[in-house]
Amino acid sequence: MNIISQVKLENFRTHDKFKLELKNPTTLIIGENGSGKTSLIEALYVSIQGKSFRSRDEDILKKGRKHYKVSTVFSDGRKNQMEYRAETGKKQFTVDDKTYARLPLKNRYPVVLFEPDDLNLLYNSPARRRDWLNRLISSIDEGYHKSLLRYEKALSQRNNVLKSDFYREHDIFAWNVILAEYGSHILTRRKELVSFINSGLQPIYQSIAENSDQTGVLYKSDSVTESDYLKKLTANLEKDKVLGQTTYGPHRDDVEFNFNGELAVNTASRGEIRTIVLSLKFIEAGLIQQELGINPIILLDDIFSELDNTRQHHLTNGFKNHQVIITSVNPPGEMSEDVRL
Ligand SMILES: Nc1ncnc2c1ncn2[C@@H]1O[C@H](COP(=O)(O)OP(=O)(O)OP(=O)(O)O)[C@@H](O)[C@H]1O
Ligand SMILES: [Mg+2]
């Protein structure tokens, strides 16, 4: 198994200079609050995905310093380095002696991140769930990512036109056509993905929870085909003008989780919701493996304290074929610590 075997940080948040050798596929990192656990997870993520999951480079740069740097070495010999300089506000990636301004897609290493806030996925806003879907599909489908960027750009242009006092009908129509094209692509991919997740959710949930509760997931949308999409945008035009925004499209959709025939957030317990989210992480890892042919690296930031022993056990055993990097304030039951921050 190819694993990250070394990571070095320089001026990365609280870390001044920090080096970690990873010998085994599973590494448990223990440290108190504020000791730099999430920062380390973030640094690993930045180096293999090209950008942070939580903030901007200016926030990452250790206060008072001029540059930050993360270097990783894989067990197959691949080397990856990124450096950010405050002076230019730019990053530079070096992969096996070649330099890039952005980390090329082919050099990104797949990852599944599980952090405490993920446990709120079902309670958060629809925007958070759309974001989750978008990230997941983008990680396996570059075309989806492109459609999404184009859709978002067209959407904001259309909304600007709607807000202006004078415009020509054909300006709106031009944006409608673009929204229909990319919007229907987005819809199709999202529906496919949600139905894939749905087919895995029940069996995985039951194997973790060891009971017969029923759970599933549904993509919520008045979705239509590309040609109907245009009609829908046209039909909504008066309403959109009044509101100054586009009221129809995948930017309004949601994902709904159910539990024993009811909405999960209304009936399932906190622990049951956590189990649904845990199941999603397994499905995510399986999907990435299936689509990209690589077992993603699993980064588990401080989530053990939120799970009972049985679920902790499932988590450590369920990712046997992956490199797993775990952080925690206290060592979880069955495991012994590898690193203390
Ligand atoms: N740019 C920065 N420069 C210096 N210190 C920073 C910077 N950004 C964050 N910090 C500090 O780094 C420390 C480590 O933060 P981090 O989130 O990694 O801690 P943690 O070990 O995950 O803590 P917790 O257990 O509370 O989640 C915090 O004290 C934070 O205030
Ligand atoms: Mg943390």
Coordinates of C-alpha atoms and ligand atoms in Angstrom, one line a residue:
M1 CA 0.0 0.0 0.0
N2 CA 1.3 3.4 -0.9
I3 CA 1.3 5.7 2.1
I4 CA 2.5 9.1 3.2
S5 CA 5.7 8.1 5.0
Q6 CA 6.9 11.6 6.0
V7 CA 5.4 15.0 6.4
K8 CA 7.3 18.2 7.3
L9 CA 5.7 21.6 8.2
E10 CA 7.2 25.0 8.5
N11 CA 5.3 28.0 9.8
F12 CA 2.0 26.2 9.4
R13 CA -0.4 27.8 12.0
T14 CA 1.0 26.9 15.5
H15 CA 3.7 24.7 14.0
D16 CA 7.1 26.3 13.7
K17 CA 9.1 23.4 12.4
F18 CA 7.5 20.0 12.7
K19 CA 8.4 16.6 11.2
L20 CA 6.6 13.3 11.4
E21 CA 7.6 9.9 10.1
L22 CA 4.7 7.6 9.4
K23 CA 5.7 3.9 9.5
N24 CA 2.4 2.1 9.7
P25 CA -0.8 2.4 7.7
T26 CA -2.6 3.7 10.8
T27 CA -1.2 6.5 12.9
L28 CA -2.8 7.9 16.1
I29 CA -1.9 11.4 17.1
I30 CA -2.7 12.6 20.6
G31 CA -2.6 16.2 21.8
E32 CA -4.4 18.6 24.0
N33 CA -6.8 21.3 22.7
G34 CA -4.9 23.8 20.7
S35 CA -1.8 21.6 20.3
G36 CA -2.1 21.6 16.5
K37 CA -3.9 18.4 15.6
T38 CA -6.4 19.9 13.2
S39 CA -3.5 22.0 11.8
L40 CA -1.6 18.8 11.0
I41 CA -4.6 17.2 9.3
E42 CA -5.1 20.4 7.4
A43 CA -1.4 20.5 6.3
L44 CA -1.7 16.9 5.0
Y45 CA -4.9 17.8 3.2
V46 CA -3.3 21.0 1.6
S47 CA -0.3 19.0 0.4
I48 CA -2.3 16.2 -1.3
Q49 CA -5.3 18.2 -2.4
G50 CA -3.8 21.6 -3.2
K51 CA -5.9 23.7 -0.9
S52 CA -7.3 23.8 2.6
F53 CA -10.8 22.5 3.6
R54 CA -11.2 25.3 6.2
S55 CA -9.5 28.6 5.4
R56 CA -7.2 30.8 3.4
D57 CA -3.5 30.8 3.1
E58 CA -3.3 34.1 5.1
D59 CA -4.9 32.4 8.0
I60 CA -2.7 29.3 7.8
L61 CA 0.6 31.3 7.7
K62 CA 2.0 31.4 11.3
K63 CA 1.6 34.9 12.7
G64 CA 4.5 37.1 11.9
R65 CA 6.1 34.8 9.4
K66 CA 6.7 35.3 5.7
H67 CA 6.1 31.9 4.2
Y68 CA 4.7 28.5 5.1
K69 CA 5.7 25.2 3.7
V70 CA 4.5 21.6 3.7
S71 CA 6.5 18.7 2.3
T72 CA 5.3 15.1 2.0
V73 CA 7.0 11.9 0.9
F74 CA 5.1 8.8 -0.1
S75 CA 6.4 5.3 0.5
D76 CA 6.7 4.8 -3.3
G77 CA 9.2 7.6 -3.4
R78 CA 6.9 10.4 -4.7
K79 CA 7.7 13.8 -3.3
N80 CA 5.3 16.7 -3.0
Q81 CA 6.1 20.2 -1.7
M82 CA 4.1 23.3 -1.4
E83 CA 5.2 26.7 -0.4
Y84 CA 3.2 29.9 0.2
R85 CA 4.8 33.3 0.3
A86 CA 3.0 36.2 1.9
E87 CA 4.9 38.7 -0.2
T88 CA 3.4 37.5 -3.5
G89 CA 0.3 35.9 -2.0
K90 CA 1.0 32.9 -4.2
K91 CA 1.6 29.2 -3.7
Q92 CA 4.1 27.1 -5.5
F93 CA 3.8 23.3 -5.8
T94 CA 6.8 21.1 -6.5
V95 CA 6.0 17.5 -7.5
D96 CA 9.0 15.4 -8.4
D97 CA 11.1 18.4 -9.3
K98 CA 8.5 20.1 -11.5
T99 CA 6.8 23.3 -10.3
Y100 CA 3.2 24.4 -10.7
A101 CA 1.1 27.3 -9.5
R102 CA -1.8 24.9 -8.8
L103 CA -1.5 21.3 -7.8
P104 CA -2.4 19.4 -11.1
L105 CA -5.4 17.1 -10.8
K106 CA -3.3 14.1 -11.7
N107 CA -1.0 14.8 -8.7
R108 CA -3.8 15.1 -6.2
Y109 CA -4.1 12.2 -3.9
P110 CA -7.7 11.2 -3.0
V111 CA -8.7 11.7 0.6
V112 CA -11.7 11.3 2.8
L113 CA -11.8 13.7 5.6
F114 CA -14.0 13.2 8.7
E115 CA -14.2 16.1 11.1
P116 CA -16.5 16.9 14.0
D117 CA -18.6 19.3 11.9
D118 CA -19.4 16.5 9.5
L119 CA -21.5 15.0 12.3
N120 CA -23.9 18.0 11.8
L121 CA -24.3 17.3 8.1
L122 CA -28.0 16.4 8.5
Y123 CA -28.7 19.3 10.9
N124 CA -27.0 21.9 8.8
S125 CA -28.4 24.0 6.0
P126 CA -29.2 22.7 2.6
A127 CA -26.2 24.7 1.3
R128 CA -23.9 22.6 3.5
R129 CA -25.4 19.4 2.0
R130 CA -25.1 20.7 -1.6
D131 CA -21.5 21.6 -0.8
W132 CA -20.8 18.1 0.4
L133 CA -22.3 16.6 -2.8
N134 CA -20.4 19.1 -5.0
R135 CA -17.1 18.3 -3.3
L136 CA -17.6 14.6 -3.5
I137 CA -18.7 14.5 -7.2
S138 CA -15.9 17.0 -8.1
S139 CA -13.3 14.7 -6.5
I140 CA -14.2 11.9 -9.0
D141 CA -15.4 13.9 -12.0
E142 CA -13.5 16.9 -13.3
G143 CA -16.3 17.6 -15.8
Y144 CA -18.8 18.1 -13.0
H145 CA -16.4 20.6 -11.3
K146 CA -16.2 22.6 -14.6
S147 CA -20.0 22.6 -15.0
L148 CA -20.4 23.8 -11.5
L149 CA -18.0 26.7 -11.9
R150 CA -19.7 27.7 -15.2
Y151 CA -23.2 27.3 -13.7
E152 CA -22.3 29.5 -10.7
K153 CA -20.8 32.2 -12.9
A154 CA -23.9 32.2 -15.1
L155 CA -26.2 32.3 -12.1
S156 CA -24.6 35.3 -10.6
Q157 CA -24.6 37.1 -14.0
R158 CA -28.3 36.3 -14.5
N159 CA -29.0 37.6 -11.0
N160 CA -27.2 40.8 -11.8
V161 CA -29.2 41.3 -14.9
L162 CA -32.4 40.6 -13.0
K163 CA -31.5 43.3 -10.4
S164 CA -30.7 45.9 -13.1
D165 CA -33.5 48.3 -14.1
F166 CA -33.2 48.0 -17.8
Y167 CA -32.3 44.8 -19.7
R168 CA -33.2 43.1 -22.9
E169 CA -35.1 39.9 -22.9
H170 CA -32.5 38.2 -24.9
D171 CA -29.8 38.9 -22.3
I172 CA -31.8 36.9 -19.8
F173 CA -32.5 34.2 -22.5
A174 CA -28.7 33.8 -23.1
W175 CA -28.1 33.1 -19.5
N176 CA -31.1 30.7 -19.3
V177 CA -29.6 28.6 -22.1
I178 CA -26.3 28.4 -20.2
L179 CA -28.0 27.6 -16.9
A180 CA -30.1 24.9 -18.6
E181 CA -27.1 23.2 -20.1
Y182 CA -24.9 23.1 -17.0
G183 CA -27.7 22.9 -14.5
S184 CA -29.1 19.8 -16.1
H185 CA -25.7 18.2 -16.1
I186 CA -25.3 19.0 -12.4
L187 CA -28.8 17.6 -11.7
T188 CA -28.1 14.4 -13.5
R189 CA -24.8 13.7 -11.8
R190 CA -26.2 14.6 -8.4
K191 CA -29.2 12.3 -8.8
E192 CA -26.9 9.4 -9.9
L193 CA -24.6 9.9 -7.0
V194 CA -27.4 10.1 -4.4
S195 CA -29.0 7.0 -5.8
F196 CA -25.6 5.2 -5.6
I197 CA -25.3 6.4 -2.0
N198 CA -28.8 5.3 -1.2
S199 CA -28.1 1.8 -2.5
G200 CA -25.2 1.4 -0.1
L201 CA -26.5 3.2 2.9
Q202 CA -29.0 0.6 4.3
P203 CA -26.6 -2.4 4.3
I204 CA -23.7 -0.3 5.7
Y205 CA -25.8 1.3 8.4
Q206 CA -27.2 -2.0 9.5
S207 CA -23.8 -3.6 9.7
I208 CA -22.6 -0.8 12.0
A209 CA -25.7 -0.4 14.1
E210 CA -26.4 -4.1 14.2
N211 CA -30.2 -3.6 14.2
S212 CA -33.0 -3.5 11.6
D213 CA -33.6 0.3 11.4
Q214 CA -34.3 1.5 7.9
T215 CA -32.5 4.5 6.4
G216 CA -32.2 6.1 3.0
V217 CA -31.4 9.3 1.2
L218 CA -33.3 11.2 -1.5
Y219 CA -32.3 14.0 -3.8
K220 CA -34.9 16.8 -3.4
S221 CA -35.6 18.8 -6.6
D222 CA -38.3 19.6 -9.1
S223 CA -35.8 18.5 -11.6
V224 CA -36.6 18.3 -15.2
T225 CA -34.9 17.6 -18.6
E226 CA -32.7 20.2 -20.3
S227 CA -35.6 21.4 -22.6
D228 CA -38.1 21.6 -19.7
Y229 CA -35.5 23.4 -17.7
L230 CA -35.6 26.3 -20.2
K231 CA -39.4 26.4 -19.9
K232 CA -39.1 26.4 -16.2
L233 CA -36.7 29.4 -16.1
T234 CA -39.0 31.3 -18.5
A235 CA -42.1 30.5 -16.5
N236 CA -40.4 31.8 -13.3
L237 CA -39.1 35.0 -14.9
E238 CA -41.7 37.3 -13.3
K239 CA -41.1 35.9 -9.9
D240 CA -37.3 36.1 -10.4
K241 CA -37.6 39.7 -11.4
V242 CA -39.5 40.7 -8.3
L243 CA -37.0 38.8 -6.0
G244 CA -33.9 39.8 -8.0
Q245 CA -32.7 36.2 -8.1
T246 CA -33.0 32.9 -9.9
T247 CA -35.5 30.8 -8.0
Y248 CA -35.2 27.6 -9.9
G249 CA -32.2 25.3 -10.3
P250 CA -29.8 22.9 -8.5
H251 CA -28.5 25.8 -6.3
R252 CA -31.9 25.5 -4.5
D253 CA -31.9 21.7 -4.1
D254 CA -31.4 19.6 -1.0
V255 CA -30.6 16.0 0.1
E256 CA -33.0 14.4 2.5
F257 CA -32.2 11.6 4.8
N258 CA -34.9 9.4 6.2
F259 CA -35.0 7.1 9.1
N260 CA -37.7 4.4 9.6
G261 CA -40.0 6.2 7.2
E262 CA -39.6 9.7 8.8
L263 CA -37.2 12.6 8.2
A264 CA -34.1 11.5 10.0
V265 CA -33.5 14.9 11.8
N266 CA -37.0 14.6 13.3
T267 CA -36.8 11.1 14.6
A268 CA -33.3 9.6 14.7
S269 CA -31.2 10.1 17.9
R270 CA -27.9 12.0 17.7
G271 CA -26.1 8.6 17.8
E272 CA -28.2 7.3 15.0
I273 CA -27.5 10.4 12.9
R274 CA -23.8 9.9 13.6
T275 CA -24.0 6.4 12.4
I276 CA -25.6 7.6 9.1
V277 CA -22.7 10.0 8.7
L278 CA -20.2 7.3 9.5
S279 CA -21.8 5.1 6.9
L280 CA -21.5 7.9 4.3
K281 CA -17.8 8.1 4.9
F282 CA -17.4 4.4 4.1
I283 CA -19.5 4.8 1.0
E284 CA -17.4 7.8 0.0
A285 CA -14.2 5.9 0.4
G286 CA -15.6 3.0 -1.6
L287 CA -16.8 5.3 -4.4
I288 CA -13.4 7.0 -4.7
Q289 CA -11.7 3.6 -4.8
Q290 CA -14.1 2.4 -7.5
E291 CA -13.8 5.5 -9.7
L292 CA -10.1 6.3 -9.3
G293 CA -8.7 2.9 -8.5
I294 CA -6.9 4.3 -5.5
N295 CA -7.7 3.8 -1.8
P296 CA -8.1 7.3 -0.5
I297 CA -6.2 8.4 2.6
I298 CA -8.6 8.7 5.6
L299 CA -8.1 11.7 7.8
L300 CA -10.1 11.4 11.1
D301 CA -9.9 14.6 13.1
D302 CA -11.0 14.3 16.6
I303 CA -14.2 12.4 16.0
F304 CA -13.6 9.4 18.3
S305 CA -14.9 11.1 21.4
E306 CA -18.2 11.5 19.6
L307 CA -18.6 7.8 18.9
D308 CA -19.2 4.8 21.2
N309 CA -16.9 1.8 21.4
T310 CA -18.7 -0.3 18.8
R311 CA -18.6 2.6 16.3
Q312 CA -15.0 3.4 17.1
H313 CA -14.2 -0.3 16.4
H314 CA -16.1 -0.2 13.1
L315 CA -14.2 2.9 12.1
T316 CA -10.7 1.5 12.7
N317 CA -11.6 -1.9 11.2
G318 CA -13.6 -0.6 8.3
F319 CA -10.6 1.2 6.7
K320 CA -8.1 -1.7 6.9
N321 CA -7.0 -1.2 3.3
H322 CA -6.4 2.6 3.6
Q323 CA -3.8 4.8 5.3
V324 CA -5.6 6.2 8.3
I325 CA -4.4 9.2 10.3
I326 CA -6.4 9.8 13.5
T327 CA -6.2 12.7 15.9
S328 CA -7.7 12.7 19.4
V329 CA -7.4 14.4 22.7
N330 CA -7.4 11.1 24.6
P331 CA -6.3 7.7 23.2
P332 CA -9.5 5.9 22.2
G333 CA -10.1 2.5 23.9
E334 CA -8.5 -0.1 21.7
M335 CA -5.6 1.9 20.3
S336 CA -2.2 3.0 21.5
E337 CA -0.8 6.4 20.6
D338 CA 2.0 6.8 18.0
V339 CA 2.7 10.5 18.3
R340 CA 2.0 13.1 21.0
L341 CA 1.9 16.8 20.1
Ligands
LIG1 N1 -1.9 31.5 11.6 C1 -1.7 31.1 12.9 N2 -0.5 31.4 13.5 C2 -0.2 31.0 14.8 N3 -1.1 30.2 15.5 C3 -2.2 29.8 14.9 C4 -2.6 30.2 13.6 N4 -3.8 29.7 13.3 C5 -4.2 29.0 14.4 N5 -3.3 29.1 15.4 C6 -3.3 28.4 16.7 O1 -2.9 27.1 16.5 C7 -3.3 26.3 17.6 C8 -3.6 25.0 17.1 O2 -4.9 24.9 16.4 P1 -5.5 23.5 16.0 O3 -6.9 23.8 15.5 O4 -4.6 22.8 15.1 O5 -5.6 22.8 17.4 P2 -6.2 21.4 17.8 O6 -5.1 20.5 18.4 O7 -6.9 20.8 16.7 O8 -7.2 21.8 19.0 P3 -8.6 21.1 19.4 O9 -8.4 19.9 20.2 O10 -9.2 22.2 20.2 O11 -9.4 20.9 18.1 C9 -4.4 27.1 18.2 O12 -4.0 27.6 19.5 C10 -4.7 28.3 17.3 O13 -5.1 29.4 18.0
MG2 MG -8.9 20.4 16.3

